[in-house]
Short mmCIF file of N, CA and C in Angstrom, two decimals:
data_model
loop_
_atom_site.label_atom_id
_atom_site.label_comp_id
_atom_site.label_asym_id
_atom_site.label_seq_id
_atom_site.Cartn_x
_atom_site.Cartn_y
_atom_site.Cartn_z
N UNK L 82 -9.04 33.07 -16.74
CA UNK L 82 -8.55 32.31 -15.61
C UNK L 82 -7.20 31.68 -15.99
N UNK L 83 -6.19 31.63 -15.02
CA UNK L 83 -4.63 31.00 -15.21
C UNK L 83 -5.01 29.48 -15.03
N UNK L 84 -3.65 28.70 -15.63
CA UNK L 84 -3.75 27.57 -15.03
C UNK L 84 -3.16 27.13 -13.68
N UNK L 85 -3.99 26.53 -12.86
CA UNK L 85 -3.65 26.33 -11.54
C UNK L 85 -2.23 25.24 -11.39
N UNK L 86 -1.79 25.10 -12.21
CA UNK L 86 -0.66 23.68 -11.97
C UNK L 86 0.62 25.03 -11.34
N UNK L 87 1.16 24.04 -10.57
CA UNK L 87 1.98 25.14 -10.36
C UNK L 87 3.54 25.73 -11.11
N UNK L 88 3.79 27.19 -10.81
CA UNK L 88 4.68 27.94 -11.63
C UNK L 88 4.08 27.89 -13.53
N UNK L 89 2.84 27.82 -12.94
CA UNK L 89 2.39 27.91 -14.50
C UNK L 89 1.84 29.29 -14.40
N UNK L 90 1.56 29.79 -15.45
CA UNK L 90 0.84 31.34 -15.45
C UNK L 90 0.30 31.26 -17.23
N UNK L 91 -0.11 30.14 -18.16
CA UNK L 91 -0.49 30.36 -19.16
C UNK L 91 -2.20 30.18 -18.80
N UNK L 92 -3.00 30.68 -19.68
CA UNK L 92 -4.43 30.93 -19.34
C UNK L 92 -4.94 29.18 -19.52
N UNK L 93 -5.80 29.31 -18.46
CA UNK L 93 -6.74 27.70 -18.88
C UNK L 93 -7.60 27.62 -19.77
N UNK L 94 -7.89 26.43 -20.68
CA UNK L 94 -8.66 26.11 -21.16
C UNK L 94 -9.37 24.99 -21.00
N UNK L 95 -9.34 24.36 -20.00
CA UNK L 95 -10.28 23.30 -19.56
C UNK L 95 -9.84 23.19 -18.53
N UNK L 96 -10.48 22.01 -17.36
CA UNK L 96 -10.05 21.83 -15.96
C UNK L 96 -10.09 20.42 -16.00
N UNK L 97 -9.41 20.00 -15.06
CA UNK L 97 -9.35 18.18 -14.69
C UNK L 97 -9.95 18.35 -13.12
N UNK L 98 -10.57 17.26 -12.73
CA UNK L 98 -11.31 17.28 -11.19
C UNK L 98 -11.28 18.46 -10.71
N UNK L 99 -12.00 19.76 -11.61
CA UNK L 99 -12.76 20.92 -11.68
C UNK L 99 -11.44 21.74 -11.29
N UNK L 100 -10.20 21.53 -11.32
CA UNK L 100 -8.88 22.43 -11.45
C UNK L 100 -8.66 23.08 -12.99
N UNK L 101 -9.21 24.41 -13.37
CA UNK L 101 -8.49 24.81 -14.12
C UNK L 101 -6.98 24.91 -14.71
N UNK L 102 -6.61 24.33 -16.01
CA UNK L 102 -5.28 23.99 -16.56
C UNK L 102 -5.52 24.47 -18.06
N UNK L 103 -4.20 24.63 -17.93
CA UNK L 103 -4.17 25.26 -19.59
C UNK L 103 -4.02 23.76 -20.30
N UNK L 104 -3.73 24.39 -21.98
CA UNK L 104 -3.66 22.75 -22.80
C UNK L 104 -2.51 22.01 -22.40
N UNK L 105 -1.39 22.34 -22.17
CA UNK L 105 -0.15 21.60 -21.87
C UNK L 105 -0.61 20.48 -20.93
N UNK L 106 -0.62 21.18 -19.65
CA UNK L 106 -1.05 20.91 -17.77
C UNK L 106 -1.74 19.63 -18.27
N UNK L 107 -3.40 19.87 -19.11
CA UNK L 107 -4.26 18.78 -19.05
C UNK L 107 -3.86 17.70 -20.16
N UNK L 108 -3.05 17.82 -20.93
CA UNK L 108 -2.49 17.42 -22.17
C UNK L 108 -1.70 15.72 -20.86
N UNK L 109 -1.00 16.26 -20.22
CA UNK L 109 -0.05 15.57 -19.58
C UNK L 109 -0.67 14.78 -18.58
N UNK L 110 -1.30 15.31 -17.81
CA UNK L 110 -2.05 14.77 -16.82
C UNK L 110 -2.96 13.77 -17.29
N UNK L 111 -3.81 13.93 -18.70
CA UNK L 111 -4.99 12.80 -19.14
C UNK L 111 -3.59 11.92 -19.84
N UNK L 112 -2.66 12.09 -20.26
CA UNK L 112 -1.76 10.88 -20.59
C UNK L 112 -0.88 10.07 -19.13
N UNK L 113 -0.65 10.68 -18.27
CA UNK L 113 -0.46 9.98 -17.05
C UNK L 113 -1.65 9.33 -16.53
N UNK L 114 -2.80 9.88 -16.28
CA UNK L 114 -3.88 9.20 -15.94
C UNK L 114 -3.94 7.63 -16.81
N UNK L 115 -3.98 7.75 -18.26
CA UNK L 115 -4.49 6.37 -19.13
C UNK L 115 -2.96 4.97 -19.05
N UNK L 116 -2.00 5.81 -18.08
CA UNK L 116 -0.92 4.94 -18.37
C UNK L 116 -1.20 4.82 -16.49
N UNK L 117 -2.09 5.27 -15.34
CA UNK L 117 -2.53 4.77 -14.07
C UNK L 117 -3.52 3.78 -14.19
N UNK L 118 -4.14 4.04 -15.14
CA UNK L 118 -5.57 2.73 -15.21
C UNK L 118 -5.06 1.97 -16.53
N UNK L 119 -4.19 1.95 -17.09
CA UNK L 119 -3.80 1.15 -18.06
C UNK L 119 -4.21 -0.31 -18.05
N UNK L 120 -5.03 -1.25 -19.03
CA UNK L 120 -5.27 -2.77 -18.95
C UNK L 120 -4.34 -3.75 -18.28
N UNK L 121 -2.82 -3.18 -18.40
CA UNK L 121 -1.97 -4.36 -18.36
C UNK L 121 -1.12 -3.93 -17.41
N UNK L 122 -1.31 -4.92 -16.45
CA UNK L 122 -0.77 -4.22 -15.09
C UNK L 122 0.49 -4.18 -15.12
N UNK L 123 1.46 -4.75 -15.87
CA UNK L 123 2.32 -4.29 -16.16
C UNK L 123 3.11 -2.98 -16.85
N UNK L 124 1.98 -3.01 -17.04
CA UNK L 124 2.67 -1.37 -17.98
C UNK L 124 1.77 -0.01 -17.05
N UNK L 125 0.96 -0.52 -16.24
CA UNK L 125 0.45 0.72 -15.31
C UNK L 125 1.45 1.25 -14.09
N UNK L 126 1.28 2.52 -13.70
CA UNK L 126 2.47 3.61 -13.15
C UNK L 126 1.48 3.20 -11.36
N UNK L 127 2.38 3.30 -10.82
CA UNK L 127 2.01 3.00 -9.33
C UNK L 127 1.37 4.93 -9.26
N UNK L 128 0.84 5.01 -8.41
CA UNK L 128 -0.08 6.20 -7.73
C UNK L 128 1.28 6.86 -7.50
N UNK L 129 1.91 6.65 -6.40
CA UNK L 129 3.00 7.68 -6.28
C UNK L 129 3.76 8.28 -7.46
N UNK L 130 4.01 7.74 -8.50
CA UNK L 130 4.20 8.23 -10.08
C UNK L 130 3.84 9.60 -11.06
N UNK L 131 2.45 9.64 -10.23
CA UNK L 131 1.52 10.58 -11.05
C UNK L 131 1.69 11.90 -10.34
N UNK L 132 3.25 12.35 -10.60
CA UNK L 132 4.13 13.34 -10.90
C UNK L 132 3.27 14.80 -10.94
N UNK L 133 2.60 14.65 -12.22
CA UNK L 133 1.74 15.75 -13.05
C UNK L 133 0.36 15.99 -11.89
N UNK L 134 -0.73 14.52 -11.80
CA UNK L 134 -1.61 15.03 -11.21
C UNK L 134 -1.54 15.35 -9.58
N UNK L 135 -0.22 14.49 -8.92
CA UNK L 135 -0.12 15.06 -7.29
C UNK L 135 -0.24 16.13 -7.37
N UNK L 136 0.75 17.09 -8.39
CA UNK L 136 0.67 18.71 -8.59
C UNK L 136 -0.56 18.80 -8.46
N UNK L 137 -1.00 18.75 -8.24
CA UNK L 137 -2.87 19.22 -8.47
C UNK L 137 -3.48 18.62 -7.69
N UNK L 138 -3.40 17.65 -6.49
CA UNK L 138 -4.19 16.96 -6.14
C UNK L 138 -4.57 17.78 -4.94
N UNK L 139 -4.05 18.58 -4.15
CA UNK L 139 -4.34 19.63 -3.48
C UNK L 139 -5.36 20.20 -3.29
N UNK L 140 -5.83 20.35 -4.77
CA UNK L 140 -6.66 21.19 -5.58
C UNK L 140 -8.30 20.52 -5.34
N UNK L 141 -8.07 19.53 -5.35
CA UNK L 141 -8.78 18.49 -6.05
C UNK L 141 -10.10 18.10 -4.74
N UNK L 142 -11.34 18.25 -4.71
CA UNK L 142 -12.05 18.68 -3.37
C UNK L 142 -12.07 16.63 -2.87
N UNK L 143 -12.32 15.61 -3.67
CA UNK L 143 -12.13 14.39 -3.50
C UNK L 143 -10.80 13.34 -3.76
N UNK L 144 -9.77 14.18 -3.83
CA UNK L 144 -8.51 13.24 -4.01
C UNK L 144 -8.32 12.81 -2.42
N UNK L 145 -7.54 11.69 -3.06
CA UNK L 145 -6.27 11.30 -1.78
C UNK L 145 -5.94 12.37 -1.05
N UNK L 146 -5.67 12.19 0.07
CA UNK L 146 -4.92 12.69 0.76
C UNK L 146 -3.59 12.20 1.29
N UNK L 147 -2.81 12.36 0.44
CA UNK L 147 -1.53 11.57 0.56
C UNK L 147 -0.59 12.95 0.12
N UNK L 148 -0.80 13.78 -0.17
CA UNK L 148 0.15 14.92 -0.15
C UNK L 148 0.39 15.69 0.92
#
């Protein structure tokens, strides 16, 4: 199976909210995620931010619908 992020075409090896992604894709996305729920609200990324996982949120059968 490819990874679903888009203009990607390297094979997946795991999935995030059941979207197959290769290591890069999920590499990026679980480090944007821990800097969205980050402790200190100062240093957390507003929702519109998350660059990596909007790419994917499409995908995603319970995301936002804000794309």
């Amino acid at each position: 199976m490819k990874c679903c992020y888009p203009n990607c075409n390297q094979d997946a090896s795991s999935t995030w909210a059941l979207v197959p992604l290769c290591v890069h894709h999920h590499k990026s996305i679980e480090e944007e995620t821990g800097k969205y729920y980050h402790r200190n609200s100062h240093e957390r990324i507003p929702y519109d931010q998350r660059e990596n996982y909007l790419n994917i949120s499409s995908q995603i059968p319970w995301s936002k619908k804000e794309w």
